[in-house]
mmCIF file of C-alpha atoms in Angstrom:
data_model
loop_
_atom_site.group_PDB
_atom_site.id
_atom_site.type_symbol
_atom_site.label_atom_id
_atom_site.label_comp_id
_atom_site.label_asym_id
_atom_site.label_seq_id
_atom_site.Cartn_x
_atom_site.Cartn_y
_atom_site.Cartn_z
ATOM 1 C CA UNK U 5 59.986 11.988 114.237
ATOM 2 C CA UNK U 6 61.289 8.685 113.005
ATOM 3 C CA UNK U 7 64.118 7.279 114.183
ATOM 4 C CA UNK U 8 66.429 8.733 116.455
ATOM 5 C CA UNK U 9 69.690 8.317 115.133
ATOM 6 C CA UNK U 10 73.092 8.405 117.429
ATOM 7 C CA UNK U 11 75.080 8.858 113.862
ATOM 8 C CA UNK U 12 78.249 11.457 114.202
ATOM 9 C CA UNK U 13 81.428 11.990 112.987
ATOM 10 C CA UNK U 14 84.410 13.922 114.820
ATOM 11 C CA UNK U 15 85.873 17.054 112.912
ATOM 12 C CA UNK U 16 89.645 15.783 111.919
ATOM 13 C CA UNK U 17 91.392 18.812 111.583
ATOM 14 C CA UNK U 18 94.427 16.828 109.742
ATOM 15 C CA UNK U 19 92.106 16.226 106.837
ATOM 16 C CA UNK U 20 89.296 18.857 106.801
ATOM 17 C CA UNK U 21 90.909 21.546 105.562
ATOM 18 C CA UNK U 22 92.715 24.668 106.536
ATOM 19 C CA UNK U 23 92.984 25.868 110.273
ATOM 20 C CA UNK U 24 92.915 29.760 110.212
ATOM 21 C CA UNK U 25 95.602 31.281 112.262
ATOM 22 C CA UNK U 26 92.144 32.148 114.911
ATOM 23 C CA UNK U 27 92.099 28.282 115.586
ATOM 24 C CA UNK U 28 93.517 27.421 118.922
ATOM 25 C CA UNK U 29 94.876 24.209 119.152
ATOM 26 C CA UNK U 30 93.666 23.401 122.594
ATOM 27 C CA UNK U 31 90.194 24.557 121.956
ATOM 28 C CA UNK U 32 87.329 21.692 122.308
ATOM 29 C CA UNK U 33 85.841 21.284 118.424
ATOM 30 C CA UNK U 34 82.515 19.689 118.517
ATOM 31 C CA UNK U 35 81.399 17.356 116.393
ATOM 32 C CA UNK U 36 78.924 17.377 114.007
ATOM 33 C CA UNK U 37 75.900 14.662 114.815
ATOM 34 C CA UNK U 38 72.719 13.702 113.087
ATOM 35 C CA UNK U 39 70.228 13.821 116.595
ATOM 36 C CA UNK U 40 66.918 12.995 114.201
ATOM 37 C CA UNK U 41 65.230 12.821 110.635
ATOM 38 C CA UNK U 42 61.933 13.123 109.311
ATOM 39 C CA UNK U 43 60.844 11.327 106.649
ATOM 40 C CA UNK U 44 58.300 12.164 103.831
ATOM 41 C CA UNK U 45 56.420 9.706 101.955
ATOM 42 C CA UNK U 46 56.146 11.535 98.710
ATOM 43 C CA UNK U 47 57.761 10.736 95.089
ATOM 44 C CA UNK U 48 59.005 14.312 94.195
ATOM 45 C CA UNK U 49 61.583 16.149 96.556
ATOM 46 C CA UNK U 50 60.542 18.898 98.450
ATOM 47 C CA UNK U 51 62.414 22.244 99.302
ATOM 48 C CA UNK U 52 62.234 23.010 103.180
ATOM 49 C CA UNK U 53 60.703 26.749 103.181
ATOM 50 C CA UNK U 54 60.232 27.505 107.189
ATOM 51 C CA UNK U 55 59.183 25.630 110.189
ATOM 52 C CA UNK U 56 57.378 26.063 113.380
ATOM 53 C CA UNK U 57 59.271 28.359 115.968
ATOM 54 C CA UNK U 58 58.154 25.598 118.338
ATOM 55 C CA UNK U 59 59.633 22.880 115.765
ATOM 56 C CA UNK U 60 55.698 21.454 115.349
ATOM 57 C CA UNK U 61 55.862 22.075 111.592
ATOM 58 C CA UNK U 62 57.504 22.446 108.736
ATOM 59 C CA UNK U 63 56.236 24.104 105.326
ATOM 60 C CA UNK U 64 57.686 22.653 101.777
ATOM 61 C CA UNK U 65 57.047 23.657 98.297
ATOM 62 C CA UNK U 66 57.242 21.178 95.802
ATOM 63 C CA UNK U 67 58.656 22.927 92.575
ATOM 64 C CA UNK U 68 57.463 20.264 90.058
ATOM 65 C CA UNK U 69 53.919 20.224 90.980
ATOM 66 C CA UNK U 70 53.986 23.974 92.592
ATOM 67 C CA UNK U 71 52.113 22.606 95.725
ATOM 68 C CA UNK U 72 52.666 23.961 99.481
ATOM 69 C CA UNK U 73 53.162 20.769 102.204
ATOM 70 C CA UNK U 74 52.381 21.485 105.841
ATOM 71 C CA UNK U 75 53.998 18.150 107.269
ATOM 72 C CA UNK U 76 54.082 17.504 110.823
ATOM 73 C CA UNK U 77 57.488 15.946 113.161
ATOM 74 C CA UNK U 78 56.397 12.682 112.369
ATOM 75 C CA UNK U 79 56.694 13.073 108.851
ATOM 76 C CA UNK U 80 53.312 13.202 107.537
ATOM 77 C CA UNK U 81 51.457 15.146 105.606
ATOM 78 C CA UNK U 82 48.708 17.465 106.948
ATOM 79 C CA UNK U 83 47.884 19.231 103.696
ATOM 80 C CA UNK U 84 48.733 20.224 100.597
ATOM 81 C CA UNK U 85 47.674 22.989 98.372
ATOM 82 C CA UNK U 86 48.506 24.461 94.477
ATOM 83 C CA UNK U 87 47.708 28.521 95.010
ATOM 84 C CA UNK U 88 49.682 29.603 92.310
ATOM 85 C CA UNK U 89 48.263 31.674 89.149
ATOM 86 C CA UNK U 90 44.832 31.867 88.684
ATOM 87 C CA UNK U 91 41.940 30.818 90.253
ATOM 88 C CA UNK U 92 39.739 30.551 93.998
ATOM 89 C CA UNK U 93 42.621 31.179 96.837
ATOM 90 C CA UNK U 94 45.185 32.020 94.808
ATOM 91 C CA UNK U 95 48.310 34.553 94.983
ATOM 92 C CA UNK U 96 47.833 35.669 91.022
ATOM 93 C CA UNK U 97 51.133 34.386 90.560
ATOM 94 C CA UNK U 98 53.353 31.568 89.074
ATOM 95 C CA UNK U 99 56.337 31.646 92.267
ATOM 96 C CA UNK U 100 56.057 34.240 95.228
ATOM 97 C CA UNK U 101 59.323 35.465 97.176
ATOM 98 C CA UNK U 102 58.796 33.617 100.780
ATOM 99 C CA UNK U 103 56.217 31.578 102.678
ATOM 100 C CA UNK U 104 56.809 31.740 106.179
ATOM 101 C CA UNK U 105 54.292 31.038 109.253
ATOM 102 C CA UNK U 106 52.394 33.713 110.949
ATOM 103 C CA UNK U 107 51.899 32.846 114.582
ATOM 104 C CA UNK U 108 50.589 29.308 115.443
ATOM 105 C CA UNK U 109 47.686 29.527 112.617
ATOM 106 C CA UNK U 110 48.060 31.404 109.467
ATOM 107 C CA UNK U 111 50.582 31.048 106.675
ATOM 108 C CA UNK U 112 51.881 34.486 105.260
ATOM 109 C CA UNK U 113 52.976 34.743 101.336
ATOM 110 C CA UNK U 114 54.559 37.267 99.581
ATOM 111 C CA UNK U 115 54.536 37.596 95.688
ATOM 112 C CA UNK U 116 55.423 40.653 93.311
ATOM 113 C CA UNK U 117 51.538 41.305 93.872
ATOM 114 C CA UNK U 118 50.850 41.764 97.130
ATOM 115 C CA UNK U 119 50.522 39.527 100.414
ATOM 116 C CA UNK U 120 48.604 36.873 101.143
ATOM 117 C CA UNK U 121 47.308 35.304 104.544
ATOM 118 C CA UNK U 122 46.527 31.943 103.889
ATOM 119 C CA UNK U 123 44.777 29.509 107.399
ATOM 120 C CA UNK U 124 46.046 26.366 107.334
ATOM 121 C CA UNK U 125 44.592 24.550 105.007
ATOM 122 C CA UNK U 126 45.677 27.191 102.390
ATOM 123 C CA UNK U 127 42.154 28.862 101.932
ATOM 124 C CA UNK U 128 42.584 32.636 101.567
ATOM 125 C CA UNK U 129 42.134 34.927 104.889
ATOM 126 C CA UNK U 130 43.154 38.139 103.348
ATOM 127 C CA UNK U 131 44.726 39.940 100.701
ATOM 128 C CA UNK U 132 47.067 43.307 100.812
ATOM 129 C CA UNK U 133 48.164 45.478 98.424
ATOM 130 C CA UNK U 134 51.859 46.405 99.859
ATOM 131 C CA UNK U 135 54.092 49.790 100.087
ATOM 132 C CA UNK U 136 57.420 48.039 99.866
ATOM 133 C CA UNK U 137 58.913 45.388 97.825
ATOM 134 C CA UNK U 138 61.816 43.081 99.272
ATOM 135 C CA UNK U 139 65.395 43.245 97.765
ATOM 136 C CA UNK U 140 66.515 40.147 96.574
ATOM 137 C CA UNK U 141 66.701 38.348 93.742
ATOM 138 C CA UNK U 142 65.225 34.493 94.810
ATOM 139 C CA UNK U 143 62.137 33.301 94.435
ATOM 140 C CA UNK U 144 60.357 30.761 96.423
ATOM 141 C CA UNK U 145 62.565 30.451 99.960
ATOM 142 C CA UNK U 146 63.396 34.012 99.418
ATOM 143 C CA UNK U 147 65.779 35.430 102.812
ATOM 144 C CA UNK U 148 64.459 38.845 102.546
ATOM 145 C CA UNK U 149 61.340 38.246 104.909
ATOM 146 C CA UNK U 150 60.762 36.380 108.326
ATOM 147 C CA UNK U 151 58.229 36.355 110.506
ATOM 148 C CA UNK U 152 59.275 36.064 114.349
ATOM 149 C CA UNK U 153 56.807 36.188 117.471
ATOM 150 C CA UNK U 154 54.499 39.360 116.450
ATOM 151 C CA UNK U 155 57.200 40.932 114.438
ATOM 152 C CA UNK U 156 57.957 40.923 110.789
ATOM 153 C CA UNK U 157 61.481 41.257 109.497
ATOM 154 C CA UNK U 158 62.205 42.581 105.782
ATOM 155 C CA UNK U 159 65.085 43.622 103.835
ATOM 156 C CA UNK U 160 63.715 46.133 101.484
ATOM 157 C CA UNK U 161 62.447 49.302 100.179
ATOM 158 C CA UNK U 162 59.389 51.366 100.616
ATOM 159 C CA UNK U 163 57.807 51.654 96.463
ATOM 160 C CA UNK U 164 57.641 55.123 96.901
ATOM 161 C CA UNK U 165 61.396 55.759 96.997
ATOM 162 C CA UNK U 166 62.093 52.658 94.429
ATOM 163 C CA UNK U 167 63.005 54.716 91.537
ATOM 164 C CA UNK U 168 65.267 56.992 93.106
ATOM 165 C CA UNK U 169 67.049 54.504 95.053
ATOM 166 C CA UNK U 170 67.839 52.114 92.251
ATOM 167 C CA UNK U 171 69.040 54.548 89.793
ATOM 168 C CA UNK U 172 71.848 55.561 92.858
ATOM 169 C CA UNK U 173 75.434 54.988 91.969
ATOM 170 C CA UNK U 174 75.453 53.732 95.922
ATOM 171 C CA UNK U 175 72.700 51.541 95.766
ATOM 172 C CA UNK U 176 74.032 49.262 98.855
ATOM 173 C CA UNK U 177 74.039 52.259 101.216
ATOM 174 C CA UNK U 178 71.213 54.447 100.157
ATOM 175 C CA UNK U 179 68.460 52.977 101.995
ATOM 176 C CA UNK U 180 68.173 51.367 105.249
ATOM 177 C CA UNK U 181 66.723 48.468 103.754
ATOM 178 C CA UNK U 182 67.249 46.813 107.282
ATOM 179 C CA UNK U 183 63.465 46.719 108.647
ATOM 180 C CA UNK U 184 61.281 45.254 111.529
ATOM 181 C CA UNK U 185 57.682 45.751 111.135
ATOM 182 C CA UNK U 186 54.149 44.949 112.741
ATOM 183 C CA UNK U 187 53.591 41.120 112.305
ATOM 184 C CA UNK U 188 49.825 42.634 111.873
ATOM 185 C CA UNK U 189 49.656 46.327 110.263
ATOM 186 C CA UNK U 190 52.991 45.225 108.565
ATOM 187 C CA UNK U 191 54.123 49.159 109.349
ATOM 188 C CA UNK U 192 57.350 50.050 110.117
ATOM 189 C CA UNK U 193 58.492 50.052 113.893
ATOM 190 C CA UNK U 194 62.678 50.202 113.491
ATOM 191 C CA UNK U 195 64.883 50.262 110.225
ATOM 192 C CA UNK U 196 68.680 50.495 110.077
ATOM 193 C CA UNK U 197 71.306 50.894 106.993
ATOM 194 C CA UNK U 198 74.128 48.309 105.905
ATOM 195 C CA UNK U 199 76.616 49.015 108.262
ATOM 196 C CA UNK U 200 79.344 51.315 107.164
ATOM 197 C CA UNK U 201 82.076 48.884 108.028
ATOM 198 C CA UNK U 202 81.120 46.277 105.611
ATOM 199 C CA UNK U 203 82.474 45.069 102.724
ATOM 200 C CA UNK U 204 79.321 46.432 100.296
ATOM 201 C CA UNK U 205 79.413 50.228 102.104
ATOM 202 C CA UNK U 206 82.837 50.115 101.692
ATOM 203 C CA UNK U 207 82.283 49.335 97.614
ATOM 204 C CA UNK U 208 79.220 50.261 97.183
ATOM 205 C CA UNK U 209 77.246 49.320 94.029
ATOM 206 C CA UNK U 210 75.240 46.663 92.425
ATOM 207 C CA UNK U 211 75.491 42.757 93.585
ATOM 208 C CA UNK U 212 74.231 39.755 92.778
ATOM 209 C CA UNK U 213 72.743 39.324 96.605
ATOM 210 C CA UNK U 214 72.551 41.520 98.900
ATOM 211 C CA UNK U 215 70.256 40.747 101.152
ATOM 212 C CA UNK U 216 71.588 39.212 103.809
ATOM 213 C CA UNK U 217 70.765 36.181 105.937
ATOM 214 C CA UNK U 218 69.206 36.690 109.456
ATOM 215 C CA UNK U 219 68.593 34.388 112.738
ATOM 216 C CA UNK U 220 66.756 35.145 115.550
ATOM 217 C CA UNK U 221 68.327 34.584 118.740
ATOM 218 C CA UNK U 222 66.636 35.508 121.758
ATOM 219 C CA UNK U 223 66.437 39.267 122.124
ATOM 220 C CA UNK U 224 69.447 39.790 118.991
ATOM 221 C CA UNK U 225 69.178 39.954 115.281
ATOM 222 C CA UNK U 226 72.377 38.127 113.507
ATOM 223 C CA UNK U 227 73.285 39.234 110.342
ATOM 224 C CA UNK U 228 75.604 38.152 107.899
ATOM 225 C CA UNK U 229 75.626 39.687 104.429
ATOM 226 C CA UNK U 230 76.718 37.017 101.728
ATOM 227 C CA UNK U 231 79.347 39.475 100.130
ATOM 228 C CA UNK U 232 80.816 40.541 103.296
ATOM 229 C CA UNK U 233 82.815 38.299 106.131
ATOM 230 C CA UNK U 234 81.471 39.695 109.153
ATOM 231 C CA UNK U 235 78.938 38.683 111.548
ATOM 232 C CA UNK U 236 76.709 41.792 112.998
ATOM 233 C CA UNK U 237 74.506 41.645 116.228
ATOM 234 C CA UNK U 238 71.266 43.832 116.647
ATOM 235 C CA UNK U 239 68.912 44.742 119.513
ATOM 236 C CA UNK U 240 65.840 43.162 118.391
ATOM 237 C CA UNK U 241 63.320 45.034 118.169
ATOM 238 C CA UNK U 242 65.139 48.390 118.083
ATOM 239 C CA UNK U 243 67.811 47.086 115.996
ATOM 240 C CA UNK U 244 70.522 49.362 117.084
ATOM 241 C CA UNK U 245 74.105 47.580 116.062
ATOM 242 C CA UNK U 246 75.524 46.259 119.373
ATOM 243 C CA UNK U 247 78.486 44.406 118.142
ATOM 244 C CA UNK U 248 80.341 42.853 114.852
ATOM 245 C CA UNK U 249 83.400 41.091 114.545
ATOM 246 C CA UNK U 250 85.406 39.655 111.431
ATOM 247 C CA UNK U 251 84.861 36.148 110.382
ATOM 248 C CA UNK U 252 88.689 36.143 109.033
ATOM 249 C CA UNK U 253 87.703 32.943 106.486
ATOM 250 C CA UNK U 254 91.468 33.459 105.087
ATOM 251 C CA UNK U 255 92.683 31.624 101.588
ATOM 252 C CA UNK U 256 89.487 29.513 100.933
ATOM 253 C CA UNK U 257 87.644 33.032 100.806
ATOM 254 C CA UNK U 258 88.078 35.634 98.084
ATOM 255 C CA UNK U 259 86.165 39.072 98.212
ATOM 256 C CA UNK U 260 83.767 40.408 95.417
ATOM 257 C CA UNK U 261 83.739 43.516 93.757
ATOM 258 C CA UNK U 262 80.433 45.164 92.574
ATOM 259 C CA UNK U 263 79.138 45.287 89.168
ATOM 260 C CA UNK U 264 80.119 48.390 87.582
ATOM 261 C CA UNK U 265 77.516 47.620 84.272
ATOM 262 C CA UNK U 266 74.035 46.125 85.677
ATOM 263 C CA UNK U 267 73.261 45.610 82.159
ATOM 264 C CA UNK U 268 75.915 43.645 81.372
ATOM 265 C CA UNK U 269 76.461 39.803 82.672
ATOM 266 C CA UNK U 270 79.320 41.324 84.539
ATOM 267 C CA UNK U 271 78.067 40.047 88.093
ATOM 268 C CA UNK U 272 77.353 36.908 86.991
ATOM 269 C CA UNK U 273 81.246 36.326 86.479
ATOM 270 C CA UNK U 274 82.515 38.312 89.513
ATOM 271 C CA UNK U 275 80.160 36.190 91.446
ATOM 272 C CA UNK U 276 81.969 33.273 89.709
ATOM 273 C CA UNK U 277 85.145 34.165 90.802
ATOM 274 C CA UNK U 278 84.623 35.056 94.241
ATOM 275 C CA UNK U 279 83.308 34.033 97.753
ATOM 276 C CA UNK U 280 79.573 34.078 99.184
ATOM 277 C CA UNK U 281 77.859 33.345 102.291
ATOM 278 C CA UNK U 282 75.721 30.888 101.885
ATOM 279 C CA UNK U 283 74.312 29.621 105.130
ATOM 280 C CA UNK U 284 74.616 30.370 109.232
ATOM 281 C CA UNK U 285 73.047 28.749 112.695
ATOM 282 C CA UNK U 286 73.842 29.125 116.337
ATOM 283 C CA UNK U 287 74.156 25.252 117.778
ATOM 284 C CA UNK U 288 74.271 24.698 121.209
ATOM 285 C CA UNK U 289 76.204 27.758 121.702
ATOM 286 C CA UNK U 290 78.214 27.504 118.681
ATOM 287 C CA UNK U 291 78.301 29.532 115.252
ATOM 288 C CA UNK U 292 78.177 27.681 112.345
ATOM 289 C CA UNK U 293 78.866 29.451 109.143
ATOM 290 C CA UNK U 294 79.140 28.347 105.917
ATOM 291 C CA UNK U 295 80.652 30.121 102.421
ATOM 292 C CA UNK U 296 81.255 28.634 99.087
ATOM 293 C CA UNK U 297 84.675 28.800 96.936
ATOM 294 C CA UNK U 298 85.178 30.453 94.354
ATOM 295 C CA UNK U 299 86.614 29.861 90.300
ATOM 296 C CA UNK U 300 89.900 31.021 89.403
ATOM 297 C CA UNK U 301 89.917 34.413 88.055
ATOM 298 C CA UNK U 302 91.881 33.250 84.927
ATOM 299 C CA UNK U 303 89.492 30.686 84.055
ATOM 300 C CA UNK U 304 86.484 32.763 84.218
ATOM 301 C CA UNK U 305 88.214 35.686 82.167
ATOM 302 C CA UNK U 306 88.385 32.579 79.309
ATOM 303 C CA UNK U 307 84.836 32.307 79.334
ATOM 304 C CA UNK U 308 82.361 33.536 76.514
ATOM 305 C CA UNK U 309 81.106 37.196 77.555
ATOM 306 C CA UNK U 310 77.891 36.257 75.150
ATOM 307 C CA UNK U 311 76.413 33.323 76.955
ATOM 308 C CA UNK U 312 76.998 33.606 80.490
ATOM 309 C CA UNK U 313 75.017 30.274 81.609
ATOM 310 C CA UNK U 314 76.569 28.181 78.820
ATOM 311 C CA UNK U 315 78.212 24.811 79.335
ATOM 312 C CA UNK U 316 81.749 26.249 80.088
ATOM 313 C CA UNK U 317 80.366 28.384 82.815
ATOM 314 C CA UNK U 318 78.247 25.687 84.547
ATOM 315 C CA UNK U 319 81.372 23.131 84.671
ATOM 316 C CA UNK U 320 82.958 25.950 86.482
ATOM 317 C CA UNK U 321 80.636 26.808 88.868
ATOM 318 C CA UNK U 322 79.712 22.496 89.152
ATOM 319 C CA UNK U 323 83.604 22.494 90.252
ATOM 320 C CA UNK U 324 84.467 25.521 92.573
ATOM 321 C CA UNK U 325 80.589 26.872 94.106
ATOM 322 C CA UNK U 326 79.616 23.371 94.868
ATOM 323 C CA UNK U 327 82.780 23.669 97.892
ATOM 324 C CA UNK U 328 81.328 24.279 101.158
ATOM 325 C CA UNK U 329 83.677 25.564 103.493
ATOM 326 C CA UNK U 330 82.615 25.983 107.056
ATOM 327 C CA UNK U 331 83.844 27.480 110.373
ATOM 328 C CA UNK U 332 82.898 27.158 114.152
ATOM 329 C CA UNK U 333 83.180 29.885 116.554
ATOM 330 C CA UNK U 334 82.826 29.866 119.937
ATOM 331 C CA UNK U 335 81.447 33.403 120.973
ATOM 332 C CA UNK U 336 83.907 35.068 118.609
ATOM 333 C CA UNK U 337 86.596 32.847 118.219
ATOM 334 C CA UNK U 338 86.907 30.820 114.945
ATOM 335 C CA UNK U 339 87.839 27.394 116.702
ATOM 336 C CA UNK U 340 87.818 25.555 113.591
ATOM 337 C CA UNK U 341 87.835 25.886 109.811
ATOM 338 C CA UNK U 342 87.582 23.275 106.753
ATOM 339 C CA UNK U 343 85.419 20.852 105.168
ATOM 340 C CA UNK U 344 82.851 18.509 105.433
ATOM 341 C CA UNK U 345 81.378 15.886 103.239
ATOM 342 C CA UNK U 346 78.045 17.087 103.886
ATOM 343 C CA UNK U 347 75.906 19.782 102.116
ATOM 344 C CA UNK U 348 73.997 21.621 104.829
ATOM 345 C CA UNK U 349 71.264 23.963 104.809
ATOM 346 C CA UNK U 350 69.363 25.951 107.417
ATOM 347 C CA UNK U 351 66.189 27.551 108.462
ATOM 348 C CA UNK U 352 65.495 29.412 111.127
ATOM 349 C CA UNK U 353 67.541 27.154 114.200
ATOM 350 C CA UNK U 354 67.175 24.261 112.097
ATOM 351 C CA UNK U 355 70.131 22.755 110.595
ATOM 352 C CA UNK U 356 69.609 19.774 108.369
ATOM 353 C CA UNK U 357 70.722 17.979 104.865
ATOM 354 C CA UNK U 358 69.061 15.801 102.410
ATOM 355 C CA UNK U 359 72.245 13.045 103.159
ATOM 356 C CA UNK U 360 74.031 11.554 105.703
ATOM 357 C CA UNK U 361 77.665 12.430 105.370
ATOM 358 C CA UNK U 362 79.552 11.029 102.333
ATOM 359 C CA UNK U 363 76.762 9.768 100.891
ATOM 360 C CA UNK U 364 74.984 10.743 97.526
ATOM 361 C CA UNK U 365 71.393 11.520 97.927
ATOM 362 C CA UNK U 366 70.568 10.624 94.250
ATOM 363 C CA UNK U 367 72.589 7.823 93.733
ATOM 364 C CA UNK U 368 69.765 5.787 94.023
ATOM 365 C CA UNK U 369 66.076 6.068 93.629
ATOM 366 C CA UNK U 370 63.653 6.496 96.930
ATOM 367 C CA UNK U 371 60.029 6.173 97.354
ATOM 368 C CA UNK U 372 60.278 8.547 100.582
ATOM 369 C CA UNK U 373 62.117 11.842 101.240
ATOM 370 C CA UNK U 374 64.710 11.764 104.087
ATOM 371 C CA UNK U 375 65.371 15.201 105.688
ATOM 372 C CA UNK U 376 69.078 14.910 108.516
ATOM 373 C CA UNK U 377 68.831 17.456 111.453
ATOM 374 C CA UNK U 378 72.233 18.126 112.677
ATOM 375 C CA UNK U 379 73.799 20.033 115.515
ATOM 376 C CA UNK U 380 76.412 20.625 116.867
ATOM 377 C CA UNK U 381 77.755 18.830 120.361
#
């Protein structure tokens, strides 16, 4: 990788937001630090999809030209492939749901058709027809499916069952969507149900996301559903729930209430005026999490019912969902709450942003993508 950077700044809790009555005053915080970058010579920007469990690797998707990268950890490119739609190695499909590495030399994909086992250099190993379909509702870097060692994790819902299931008036909590498969026969070996202490068994219903977002840590499963501020630890494989405990994210947090008409636009506005998860990673023995604010329930009652999307909604959400709020936890302490100047992301232990903090990634033009790893120290 190019350039190892020594570039950090230290959390100030005076002007980085709120400190949650959790936050112990003597507690060390860490600081955030850049420890490398990797830098892409290529014109459009690419969206980070997975990486290497060994950190070899990573796999982007470039949405203007609908290409897959494999790009090594010096930055360049090892190949690059279109196999959307139609023709010779292809997954009959504009976008698919995930692409995530299988083992050290395949690439698995999973579109609305089937899945797809690509080598790398994207040409076609094999094609499945499947027996369940994920539950979620993104496209492309889709949470709902990870790959880990010889194991296959997926939030979703065998077809067979599909109809019955949706048309529930409990959606949330009729199905253990919660599943760990066969890497290989892609069968079922352990599934498990929302937990009934959450925030969506305890209002059940229809929401925007539910499936949650998941890291790997050793012989655990994390789990943090986006509508619901707790953090829940499985035995992995077996996942049987070994311990949970509240993420208290206090004032900068506001809960969501399920949509009582899917047909309507109504989640679309309560997910306007509330609180998601957006993001997690373990860091040196830290939690990070990460949620987004939410609109004022007042100003999203103005808005037009009819065109949910329209200008007046997208200054909205460009003002309140565009605040990242974060907390650290040490084991299950919240040491430290507030803000950063930073938009991060994260996949699998990786924790990285498209800026350095403060600065404005589009404020001028590059010939080269710039990816920040960050951790926590």
């Amino acid at each position: 990788m190019k350039g190892f950077l020594l570039v950090s700044f230290l959390l100030v809790l005076v002007s980085c937001g709120e400190k949650t009555g959790e936050t112990r005053a003597t507690a060390y915080i860490p600081e955030l630090v850049i420890t490398d970058s990797l830098v892409i010579d290529n014109l459009t920007e690419l969206a980070l999809i997975d990486v290497k469990e060994d950190h070899s690797e990573y796999l982007f998707y470039d949405w203007t030209t609908s290409e897959l990268f494999r790009i090594n950890a010096e930055g360049h490119i090892l190949t690059k492939a279109n196999r959307s739609e139609d023709g010779k190695d292809s997954f009959k499909s504009r976008y698919f749901s995930t692409a995530t590495y299988m083992g050290e030399d395949k690439i698995l994909i999973l579109s609305h058709v089937g899945a797809f086992i690509y080598d790398l250099e994207f040409n076609l190993i094999d094609e499945r027809e499947l027996d369940f379909e994920l539950i979620t509702r993104r496209i492309v870097g889709s949470r709902a499916a990870l790959t880990h060692k010889n194991f296959f994790y997926t939030f979703s819902l065998d077809k067979s069952e599909s109809h019955e299931v949706n048309q529930s008036d409990d959606f949330s909590i009729a199905y253990p969507f919660i599943t760990i498969r066969d890497l290989n026969s892609m069968k079922t070996l352990s599934s498990a149900f929302i937990p009934a202490e959450s925030q969506v068994a305890i209002n059940p219903g229809q929401y925007n996301n539910l499936d949650p977002i998941v890291k790997f840590f050793e012989d655990e499963l994390f789990v943090l559903f986006p509508n619901s501020p707790e953090m829940y630890v499985y035995e992995f494989p077996e996942l049987k729930l070994k311990r949970k405990w509240d993420l208290n994210p206090g004032k900068s947090y506001k809960q969501i209430s399920p949509t009582r008409d899917e047909a309507s636009f109504e989640g679309f506005l309560n997910a306007l005026a509330s609180s998601e998860y957006t993001n997690f990673v373990i860091s040196n023995d830290y939690l990070l999490t990460q949620f987004e604010g939410f609109a004022p329930q007042e100003d999203v009652d103005k808005l037009p019912k009819e065109n949910v999307g329209g200008p007046e909604f997208m200054e909205l959400a460009d003002k309140y969902k565009s605040i990242s709020n974060y907390q650290i936890f040490k084991g299950e302490e919240n040491i430290w709450q507030g803000n950063w100047d930073v938009k991060l992301w994260s996949v699998r232990d990786i924790l990285y942003s498209n800026a350095k903090p403060g600065e404005d990634p589009y404020a001028v033009e590059k010939d080269v993508q710039t990816i920040y790893f960050y951790e926590l120290k």
